[in-house]
PDB file of N, CA and C in Angstrom:
ATOM      1  N   MET O   1      92.429-154.966  98.867  1.00 90.00           N
ATOM      2  CA  MET O   1      91.246-155.602  98.390  1.00 90.00           C
ATOM      3  C   MET O   1      90.930-155.062  97.019  1.00 90.00           C
ATOM      4  N   SER O   2      90.289-155.881  96.235  1.00 94.00           N
ATOM      5  CA  SER O   2      89.927-155.528  94.871  1.00 94.00           C
ATOM      6  C   SER O   2      88.411-155.618  94.738  1.00 94.00           C
ATOM      7  N   ILE O   3      87.840-154.626  94.065  1.00 96.00           N
ATOM      8  CA  ILE O   3      86.385-154.600  93.887  1.00 96.00           C
ATOM      9  C   ILE O   3      86.079-154.066  92.495  1.00 96.00           C
ATOM     10  N   ARG O   4      85.086-154.667  91.825  1.00 97.00           N
ATOM     11  CA  ARG O   4      84.737-154.219  90.478  1.00 97.00           C
ATOM     12  C   ARG O   4      83.223-154.204  90.296  1.00 97.00           C
ATOM     13  N   THR O   5      82.801-153.377  89.358  1.00 97.00           N
ATOM     14  CA  THR O   5      81.373-153.192  89.086  1.00 97.00           C
ATOM     15  C   THR O   5      81.083-153.500  87.622  1.00 97.00           C
ATOM     16  N   ARG O   6      79.821-153.563  87.304  1.00 98.00           N
ATOM     17  CA  ARG O   6      79.381-153.673  85.905  1.00 98.00           C
ATOM     18  C   ARG O   6      78.185-152.759  85.753  1.00 98.00           C
ATOM     19  N   GLY O   7      78.245-151.947  84.692  1.00 96.00           N
ATOM     20  CA  GLY O   7      77.173-150.994  84.449  1.00 96.00           C
ATOM     21  C   GLY O   7      76.592-151.117  83.068  1.00 96.00           C
ATOM     22  N   ASP O   8      75.974-150.034  82.635  1.00 95.00           N
ATOM     23  CA  ASP O   8      75.238-150.053  81.373  1.00 95.00           C
ATOM     24  C   ASP O   8      75.877-149.216  80.275  1.00 95.00           C
ATOM     25  N   ARG O   9      77.140-148.798  80.503  1.00 96.00           N
ATOM     26  CA  ARG O   9      77.819-147.979  79.499  1.00 96.00           C
ATOM     27  C   ARG O   9      79.326-148.041  79.714  1.00 96.00           C
ATOM     28  N   PRO O  10      80.094-147.748  78.677  1.00 96.00           N
ATOM     29  CA  PRO O  10      81.546-147.689  78.838  1.00 96.00           C
ATOM     30  C   PRO O  10      81.935-146.527  79.766  1.00 96.00           C
ATOM     31  N   ILE O  11      82.962-146.725  80.530  1.00 96.00           N
ATOM     32  CA  ILE O  11      83.438-145.712  81.467  1.00 96.00           C
ATOM     33  C   ILE O  11      84.509-144.860  80.788  1.00 96.00           C
ATOM     34  N   PRO O  12      84.275-143.550  80.695  1.00 97.00           N
ATOM     35  CA  PRO O  12      85.262-142.685  80.044  1.00 97.00           C
ATOM     36  C   PRO O  12      86.480-142.416  80.937  1.00 97.00           C
ATOM     37  N   HIS O  13      87.532-142.003  80.292  1.00 97.00           N
ATOM     38  CA  HIS O  13      88.811-141.720  80.942  1.00 97.00           C
ATOM     39  C   HIS O  13      88.662-140.784  82.135  1.00 97.00           C
ATOM     40  N   ASP O  14      87.896-139.700  81.979  1.00 97.00           N
ATOM     41  CA  ASP O  14      87.787-138.701  83.052  1.00 97.00           C
ATOM     42  C   ASP O  14      87.128-139.282  84.311  1.00 97.00           C
ATOM     43  N   GLU O  15      86.202-140.215  84.154  1.00 97.00           N
ATOM     44  CA  GLU O  15      85.566-140.807  85.342  1.00 97.00           C
ATOM     45  C   GLU O  15      86.533-141.714  86.089  1.00 97.00           C
ATOM     46  N   VAL O  16      87.334-142.464  85.355  1.00 97.00           N
ATOM     47  CA  VAL O  16      88.322-143.315  86.027  1.00 97.00           C
ATOM     48  C   VAL O  16      89.378-142.453  86.713  1.00 97.00           C
ATOM     49  N   LEU O  17      89.738-141.332  86.104  1.00 97.00           N
ATOM     50  CA  LEU O  17      90.686-140.420  86.762  1.00 97.00           C
ATOM     51  C   LEU O  17      90.111-139.865  88.060  1.00 97.00           C
ATOM     52  N   ARG O  18      88.822-139.521  88.063  1.00 97.00           N
ATOM     53  CA  ARG O  18      88.191-139.040  89.306  1.00 97.00           C
ATOM     54  C   ARG O  18      88.182-140.142  90.359  1.00 97.00           C
ATOM     55  N   LEU O  19      87.904-141.373  89.931  1.00 97.00           N
ATOM     56  CA  LEU O  19      87.932-142.488  90.877  1.00 97.00           C
ATOM     57  C   LEU O  19      89.347-142.709  91.399  1.00 97.00           C
ATOM     58  N   ALA O  20      90.340-142.606  90.525  1.00 97.00           N
ATOM     59  CA  ALA O  20      91.738-142.762  90.945  1.00 97.00           C
ATOM     60  C   ALA O  20      92.115-141.722  91.988  1.00 97.00           C
ATOM     61  N   ASP O  21      91.685-140.491  91.788  1.00 97.00           N
ATOM     62  CA  ASP O  21      91.954-139.443  92.778  1.00 97.00           C
ATOM     63  C   ASP O  21      91.301-139.776  94.113  1.00 97.00           C
ATOM     64  N   ALA O  22      90.079-140.304  94.062  1.00 96.00           N
ATOM     65  CA  ALA O  22      89.342-140.609  95.297  1.00 96.00           C
ATOM     66  C   ALA O  22      89.938-141.796  96.046  1.00 96.00           C
ATOM     67  N   VAL O  23      90.472-142.793  95.328  1.00 96.00           N
ATOM     68  CA  VAL O  23      91.024-143.968  96.011  1.00 96.00           C
ATOM     69  C   VAL O  23      92.478-143.772  96.430  1.00 96.00           C
ATOM     70  N   ALA O  24      93.116-142.732  95.934  1.00 96.00           N
ATOM     71  CA  ALA O  24      94.526-142.508  96.250  1.00 96.00           C
ATOM     72  C   ALA O  24      94.774-142.401  97.744  1.00 96.00           C
ATOM     73  N   VAL O  25      93.855-141.819  98.483  1.00 94.00           N
ATOM     74  CA  VAL O  25      94.002-141.683  99.934  1.00 94.00           C
ATOM     75  C   VAL O  25      94.021-143.049 100.629  1.00 94.00           C
ATOM     76  N   HIS O  26      93.523-144.070  99.948  1.00 93.00           N
ATOM     77  CA  HIS O  26      93.512-145.439 100.474  1.00 93.00           C
ATOM     78  C   HIS O  26      94.593-146.283  99.808  1.00 93.00           C
ATOM     79  N   ARG O  27      95.638-145.615  99.317  1.00 93.00           N
ATOM     80  CA  ARG O  27      96.731-146.267  98.588  1.00 93.00           C
ATOM     81  C   ARG O  27      96.180-147.138  97.465  1.00 93.00           C
ATOM     82  N   GLY O  28      95.174-146.607  96.797  1.00 94.00           N
ATOM     83  CA  GLY O  28      94.470-147.387  95.784  1.00 94.00           C
ATOM     84  C   GLY O  28      94.778-146.995  94.362  1.00 94.00           C
ATOM     85  N   VAL O  29      94.326-147.858  93.467  1.00 96.00           N
ATOM     86  CA  VAL O  29      94.393-147.613  92.036  1.00 96.00           C
ATOM     87  C   VAL O  29      93.022-147.920  91.453  1.00 96.00           C
ATOM     88  N   ALA O  30      92.701-147.257  90.370  1.00 97.00           N
ATOM     89  CA  ALA O  30      91.391-147.429  89.727  1.00 97.00           C
ATOM     90  C   ALA O  30      91.572-148.018  88.337  1.00 97.00           C
ATOM     91  N   SER O  31      90.507-148.649  87.837  1.00 96.00           N
ATOM     92  CA  SER O  31      90.545-149.238  86.504  1.00 96.00           C
ATOM     93  C   SER O  31      89.171-149.131  85.852  1.00 96.00           C
ATOM     94  N   GLY O  32      89.139-149.380  84.536  1.00 96.00           N
ATOM     95  CA  GLY O  32      87.859-149.448  83.864  1.00 96.00           C
ATOM     96  C   GLY O  32      87.702-148.592  82.631  1.00 96.00           C
ATOM     97  N   ILE O  33      88.724-147.875  82.209  1.00 96.00           N
ATOM     98  CA  ILE O  33      88.586-146.996  81.049  1.00 96.00           C
ATOM     99  C   ILE O  33      88.098-147.796  79.842  1.00 96.00           C
ATOM    100  N   GLY O  34      86.974-147.372  79.273  1.00 96.00           N
ATOM    101  CA  GLY O  34      86.433-147.987  78.082  1.00 96.00           C
ATOM    102  C   GLY O  34      85.685-149.292  78.293  1.00 96.00           C
ATOM    103  N   THR O  35      85.570-149.733  79.521  1.00 96.00           N
ATOM    104  CA  THR O  35      84.855-150.982  79.821  1.00 96.00           C
ATOM    105  C   THR O  35      83.489-150.653  80.417  1.00 96.00           C
ATOM    106  N   PRO O  36      82.585-151.623  80.476  1.00 96.00           N
ATOM    107  CA  PRO O  36      81.247-151.353  81.011  1.00 96.00           C
ATOM    108  C   PRO O  36      81.194-151.450  82.542  1.00 96.00           C
ATOM    109  N   GLY O  37      82.157-150.872  83.190  1.00 96.00           N
ATOM    110  CA  GLY O  37      82.196-150.870  84.650  1.00 96.00           C
ATOM    111  C   GLY O  37      83.517-150.297  85.103  1.00 96.00           C
ATOM    112  N   TYR O  38      83.663-150.100  86.386  1.00 97.00           N
ATOM    113  CA  TYR O  38      84.900-149.572  86.944  1.00 97.00           C
ATOM    114  C   TYR O  38      85.264-150.413  88.156  1.00 97.00           C
ATOM    115  N   GLY O  39      86.491-150.258  88.593  1.00 97.00           N
ATOM    116  CA  GLY O  39      86.938-151.022  89.748  1.00 97.00           C
ATOM    117  C   GLY O  39      88.082-150.319  90.427  1.00 97.00           C
ATOM    118  N   ALA O  40      88.489-150.887  91.556  1.00 97.00           N
ATOM    119  CA  ALA O  40      89.604-150.318  92.295  1.00 97.00           C
ATOM    120  C   ALA O  40      90.249-151.380  93.164  1.00 97.00           C
ATOM    121  N   GLN O  41      91.518-151.153  93.433  1.00 95.00           N
ATOM    122  CA  GLN O  41      92.219-151.897  94.457  1.00 95.00           C
ATOM    123  C   GLN O  41      92.534-150.888  95.541  1.00 95.00           C
ATOM    124  N   ILE O  42      92.153-151.213  96.765  1.00 94.00           N
ATOM    125  CA  ILE O  42      92.367-150.308  97.892  1.00 94.00           C
ATOM    126  C   ILE O  42      92.928-151.087  99.070  1.00 94.00           C
ATOM    127  N   VAL O  43      93.540-150.362  99.970  1.00 93.00           N
ATOM    128  CA  VAL O  43      94.071-150.959 101.191  1.00 93.00           C
ATOM    129  C   VAL O  43      93.137-150.617 102.332  1.00 93.00           C
ATOM    130  N   VAL O  44      92.694-151.643 103.058  1.00 93.00           N
ATOM    131  CA  VAL O  44      91.875-151.444 104.245  1.00 93.00           C
ATOM    132  C   VAL O  44      92.496-152.219 105.396  1.00 93.00           C
ATOM    133  N   THR O  45      92.288-151.735 106.598  1.00 91.00           N
ATOM    134  CA  THR O  45      92.711-152.431 107.799  1.00 91.00           C
ATOM    135  C   THR O  45      91.511-153.186 108.333  1.00 91.00           C
ATOM    136  N   ALA O  46      91.687-154.486 108.576  1.00 90.00           N
ATOM    137  CA  ALA O  46      90.550-155.302 108.989  1.00 90.00           C
ATOM    138  C   ALA O  46      91.024-156.486 109.818  1.00 90.00           C
ATOM    139  N   ASP O  47      90.082-157.054 110.552  1.00 90.00           N
ATOM    140  CA  ASP O  47      90.328-158.252 111.354  1.00 90.00           C
ATOM    141  C   ASP O  47      89.798-159.470 110.611  1.00 90.00           C
ATOM    142  N   GLY O  48      90.445-159.843 109.537  1.00 90.00           N
ATOM    143  CA  GLY O  48      90.037-161.007 108.775  1.00 90.00           C
ATOM    144  C   GLY O  48      89.367-160.651 107.468  1.00 90.00           C
ATOM    145  N   GLU O  49      89.130-161.697 106.668  1.00 90.00           N
ATOM    146  CA  GLU O  49      88.610-161.514 105.316  1.00 90.00           C
ATOM    147  C   GLU O  49      87.210-160.920 105.290  1.00 90.00           C
ATOM    148  N   GLN O  50      86.310-161.415 106.114  1.00 92.00           N
ATOM    149  CA  GLN O  50      84.942-160.885 106.110  1.00 92.00           C
ATOM    150  C   GLN O  50      84.910-159.414 106.480  1.00 92.00           C
ATOM    151  N   ASP O  51      85.691-159.044 107.487  1.00 94.00           N
ATOM    152  CA  ASP O  51      85.758-157.649 107.898  1.00 94.00           C
ATOM    153  C   ASP O  51      86.373-156.795 106.788  1.00 94.00           C
ATOM    154  N   ALA O  52      87.366-157.340 106.086  1.00 93.00           N
ATOM    155  CA  ALA O  52      87.995-156.605 104.981  1.00 93.00           C
ATOM    156  C   ALA O  52      86.992-156.360 103.860  1.00 93.00           C
ATOM    157  N   VAL O  53      86.191-157.372 103.535  1.00 94.00           N
ATOM    158  CA  VAL O  53      85.190-157.216 102.487  1.00 94.00           C
ATOM    159  C   VAL O  53      84.154-156.174 102.892  1.00 94.00           C
ATOM    160  N   ARG O  54      83.679-156.245 104.124  1.00 95.00           N
ATOM    161  CA  ARG O  54      82.691-155.274 104.608  1.00 95.00           C
ATOM    162  C   ARG O  54      83.272-153.864 104.569  1.00 95.00           C
ATOM    163  N   ARG O  55      84.461-153.714 105.129  1.00 94.00           N
ATOM    164  CA  ARG O  55      85.102-152.401 105.184  1.00 94.00           C
ATOM    165  C   ARG O  55      85.427-151.897 103.779  1.00 94.00           C
ATOM    166  N   GLY O  56      85.906-152.775 102.925  1.00 94.00           N
ATOM    167  CA  GLY O  56      86.234-152.392 101.554  1.00 94.00           C
ATOM    168  C   GLY O  56      85.024-151.910 100.780  1.00 94.00           C
ATOM    169  N   ARG O  57      83.892-152.579 100.956  1.00 96.00           N
ATOM    170  CA  ARG O  57      82.659-152.147 100.287  1.00 96.00           C
ATOM    171  C   ARG O  57      82.235-150.768 100.775  1.00 96.00           C
ATOM    172  N   GLU O  58      82.385-150.519 102.072  1.00 95.00           N
ATOM    173  CA  GLU O  58      82.032-149.202 102.624  1.00 95.00           C
ATOM    174  C   GLU O  58      82.926-148.111 102.035  1.00 95.00           C
ATOM    175  N   VAL O  59      84.221-148.367 102.033  1.00 96.00           N
ATOM    176  CA  VAL O  59      85.176-147.392 101.500  1.00 96.00           C
ATOM    177  C   VAL O  59      84.908-147.163 100.013  1.00 96.00           C
ATOM    178  N   PHE O  60      84.682-148.240  99.280  1.00 97.00           N
ATOM    179  CA  PHE O  60      84.432-148.135  97.843  1.00 97.00           C
ATOM    180  C   PHE O  60      83.184-147.307  97.566  1.00 97.00           C
ATOM    181  N   ALA O  61      82.113-147.567  98.279  1.00 97.00           N
ATOM    182  CA  ALA O  61      80.879-146.798  98.085  1.00 97.00           C
ATOM    183  C   ALA O  61      81.134-145.312  98.338  1.00 97.00           C
ATOM    184  N   ASP O  62      81.925-145.012  99.350  1.00 96.00           N
ATOM    185  CA  ASP O  62      82.238-143.622  99.675  1.00 96.00           C
ATOM    186  C   ASP O  62      83.054-142.967  98.556  1.00 96.00           C
ATOM    187  N   VAL O  63      84.082-143.647  98.062  1.00 96.00           N
ATOM    188  CA  VAL O  63      84.921-143.031  97.028  1.00 96.00           C
ATOM    189  C   VAL O  63      84.166-142.905  95.703  1.00 96.00           C
ATOM    190  N   VAL O  64      83.293-143.852  95.409  1.00 97.00           N
ATOM    191  CA  VAL O  64      82.479-143.754  94.189  1.00 97.00           C
ATOM    192  C   VAL O  64      81.576-142.532  94.265  1.00 97.00           C
ATOM    193  N   GLU O  65      80.966-142.320  95.420  1.00 97.00           N
ATOM    194  CA  GLU O  65      80.104-141.152  95.599  1.00 97.00           C
ATOM    195  C   GLU O  65      80.912-139.863  95.490  1.00 97.00           C
ATOM    196  N   ARG O  66      82.068-139.815  96.158  1.00 95.00           N
ATOM    197  CA  ARG O  66      82.913-138.615  96.103  1.00 95.00           C
ATOM    198  C   ARG O  66      83.402-138.336  94.684  1.00 95.00           C
ATOM    199  N   ALA O  67      83.624-139.395  93.895  1.00 96.00           N
ATOM    200  CA  ALA O  67      84.081-139.220  92.524  1.00 96.00           C
ATOM    201  C   ALA O  67      82.939-138.853  91.579  1.00 96.00           C
ATOM    202  N   GLY O  68      81.703-138.939  92.058  1.00 96.00           N
ATOM    203  CA  GLY O  68      80.551-138.594  91.237  1.00 96.00           C
ATOM    204  C   GLY O  68      80.221-139.631  90.182  1.00 96.00           C
ATOM    205  N   LEU O  69      80.593-140.876  90.429  1.00 96.00           N
ATOM    206  CA  LEU O  69      80.316-141.947  89.475  1.00 96.00           C
ATOM    207  C   LEU O  69      78.946-142.564  89.746  1.00 96.00           C
ATOM    208  N   PRO O  70      78.354-143.174  88.725  1.00 95.00           N
ATOM    209  CA  PRO O  70      77.086-143.875  88.957  1.00 95.00           C
ATOM    210  C   PRO O  70      77.322-145.084  89.870  1.00 95.00           C
ATOM    211  N   ALA O  71      76.352-145.398  90.676  1.00 94.00           N
ATOM    212  CA  ALA O  71      76.473-146.525  91.624  1.00 94.00           C
ATOM    213  C   ALA O  71      76.127-147.832  90.917  1.00 94.00           C
ATOM    214  N   PHE O  72      77.047-148.322  90.094  1.00 97.00           N
ATOM    215  CA  PHE O  72      76.846-149.593  89.403  1.00 97.00           C
ATOM    216  C   PHE O  72      76.894-150.748  90.409  1.00 97.00           C
ATOM    217  N   PRO O  73      76.227-151.857  90.094  1.00 97.00           N
ATOM    218  CA  PRO O  73      76.271-153.018  90.987  1.00 97.00           C
ATOM    219  C   PRO O  73      77.683-153.615  91.064  1.00 97.00           C
ATOM    220  N   VAL O  74      78.060-154.016  92.260  1.00 97.00           N
ATOM    221  CA  VAL O  74      79.343-154.695  92.469  1.00 97.00           C
ATOM    222  C   VAL O  74      79.202-156.133  91.974  1.00 97.00           C
ATOM    223  N   VAL O  75      80.146-156.568  91.137  1.00 97.00           N
ATOM    224  CA  VAL O  75      80.103-157.924  90.592  1.00 97.00           C
ATOM    225  C   VAL O  75      81.282-158.778  91.033  1.00 97.00           C
ATOM    226  N   GLY O  76      82.223-158.183  91.738  1.00 95.00           N
ATOM    227  CA  GLY O  76      83.361-158.956  92.212  1.00 95.00           C
ATOM    228  C   GLY O  76      84.088-158.267  93.336  1.00 95.00           C
ATOM    229  N   VAL O  77      84.444-159.050  94.350  1.00 95.00           N
ATOM    230  CA  VAL O  77      85.202-158.543  95.488  1.00 95.00           C
ATOM    231  C   VAL O  77      86.216-159.613  95.860  1.00 95.00           C
ATOM    232  N   GLU O  78      87.459-159.191  96.086  1.00 93.00           N
ATOM    233  CA  GLU O  78      88.493-160.119  96.518  1.00 93.00           C
ATOM    234  C   GLU O  78      89.339-159.449  97.588  1.00 93.00           C
ATOM    235  N   ALA O  79      89.425-160.092  98.723  1.00 90.00           N
ATOM    236  CA  ALA O  79      90.273-159.594  99.802  1.00 90.00           C
ATOM    237  C   ALA O  79      91.546-160.433  99.836  1.00 90.00           C
ATOM    238  N   VAL O  80      92.684-159.759  99.941  1.00 82.00           N
ATOM    239  CA  VAL O  80      93.978-160.428 100.001  1.00 82.00           C
ATOM    240  C   VAL O  80      94.736-159.849 101.181  1.00 82.00           C
ATOM    241  N   SER O  81      95.254-160.718 102.032  1.00 71.00           N
ATOM    242  CA  SER O  81      96.023-160.232 103.180  1.00 71.00           C
ATOM    243  C   SER O  81      97.384-159.724 102.712  1.00 71.00           C
ATOM    244  N   GLU O  82      98.020-158.926 103.533  1.00 64.00           N
ATOM    245  CA  GLU O  82      99.359-158.433 103.191  1.00 64.00           C
ATOM    246  C   GLU O  82     100.328-159.589 103.003  1.00 64.00           C
ATOM    247  N   GLU O  83     100.192-160.623 103.822  1.00 61.00           N
ATOM    248  CA  GLU O  83     101.077-161.780 103.717  1.00 61.00           C
ATOM    249  C   GLU O  83     100.894-162.486 102.373  1.00 61.00           C
ATOM    250  N   ASP O  84      99.639-162.693 101.967  1.00 56.00           N
ATOM    251  CA  ASP O  84      99.378-163.351 100.689  1.00 56.00           C
ATOM    252  C   ASP O  84      99.814-162.480  99.521  1.00 56.00           C
ATOM    253  N   ASP O  85      99.645-161.176  99.644  1.00 55.00           N
ATOM    254  CA  ASP O  85     100.021-160.266  98.574  1.00 55.00           C
ATOM    255  C   ASP O  85     101.527-160.257  98.357  1.00 55.00           C
ATOM    256  N   ALA O  86     102.300-160.556  99.394  1.00 52.00           N
ATOM    257  CA  ALA O  86     103.759-160.553  99.296  1.00 52.00           C
ATOM    258  C   ALA O  86     104.305-161.827  98.646  1.00 52.00           C
ATOM    259  N   LEU O  87     103.476-162.859  98.523  1.00 50.00           N
ATOM    260  CA  LEU O  87     103.925-164.114  97.909  1.00 50.00           C
ATOM    261  C   LEU O  87     104.082-163.941  96.411  1.00 50.00           C
ATOM    262  N   PRO O  88     105.064-164.616  95.798  1.00 61.00           N
ATOM    263  CA  PRO O  88     105.209-164.517  94.347  1.00 61.00           C
ATOM    264  C   PRO O  88     104.022-165.161  93.638  1.00 61.00           C
ATOM    265  N   ASP O  89     103.697-164.620  92.480  1.00 60.00           N
ATOM    266  CA  ASP O  89     102.606-165.144  91.656  1.00 60.00           C
ATOM    267  C   ASP O  89     103.096-166.405  90.967  1.00 60.00           C
ATOM    268  N   PRO O  90     102.452-167.569  91.230  1.00 66.00           N
ATOM    269  CA  PRO O  90     102.926-168.805  90.618  1.00 66.00           C
ATOM    270  C   PRO O  90     102.808-168.813  89.084  1.00 66.00           C
ATOM    271  N   ALA O  91     101.984-167.928  88.530  1.00 70.00           N
ATOM    272  CA  ALA O  91     101.823-167.851  87.071  1.00 70.00           C
ATOM    273  C   ALA O  91     102.931-167.015  86.421  1.00 70.00           C
ATOM    274  N   ASP O  92     103.701-166.283  87.211  1.00 63.00           N
ATOM    275  CA  ASP O  92     104.756-165.429  86.685  1.00 63.00           C
ATOM    276  C   ASP O  92     106.059-166.233  86.606  1.00 63.00           C
ATOM    277  N   PRO O  93     106.582-166.493  85.384  1.00 66.00           N
ATOM    278  CA  PRO O  93     107.787-167.305  85.260  1.00 66.00           C
ATOM    279  C   PRO O  93     109.052-166.604  85.772  1.00 66.00           C
ATOM    280  N   ASP O  94     109.014-165.285  85.891  1.00 63.00           N
ATOM    281  CA  ASP O  94     110.173-164.541  86.370  1.00 63.00           C
ATOM    282  C   ASP O  94     109.725-163.448  87.326  1.00 63.00           C
ATOM    283  N   PRO O  95     109.457-163.804  88.601  1.00 54.00           N
ATOM    284  CA  PRO O  95     108.901-162.823  89.540  1.00 54.00           C
ATOM    285  C   PRO O  95     109.866-161.706  89.940  1.00 54.00           C
ATOM    286  N   LEU O  96     111.148-161.824  89.581  1.00 53.00           N
ATOM    287  CA  LEU O  96     112.120-160.801  89.982  1.00 53.00           C
ATOM    288  C   LEU O  96     112.405-159.768  88.905  1.00 53.00           C
ATOM    289  N   ARG O  97     111.709-159.832  87.789  1.00 52.00           N
ATOM    290  CA  ARG O  97     112.021-158.859  86.727  1.00 52.00           C
ATOM    291  C   ARG O  97     111.486-157.518  87.045  1.00 52.00           C
TER     292      ARG O  97
END
């Protein structure tokens, strides 16, 4: 699942690194260096999309707190199943590179 926030200031490198460390336990990656918000992609186990979104928001709130980041408002959430994630991206002209 992917989740992103928007805040009131650019996010410095060290804060994204702390978030990356916190999401690593969830096979996650963090983003947001120099942007007015931060985000992460994390893996959650869930029974469907709604459960994934609920669980993902809980996990995200926990890792943000552990990383010591400000609790910016969430502006985007996307849940993707493992099956959908394994499909090639139709926008990629060469998915095997």
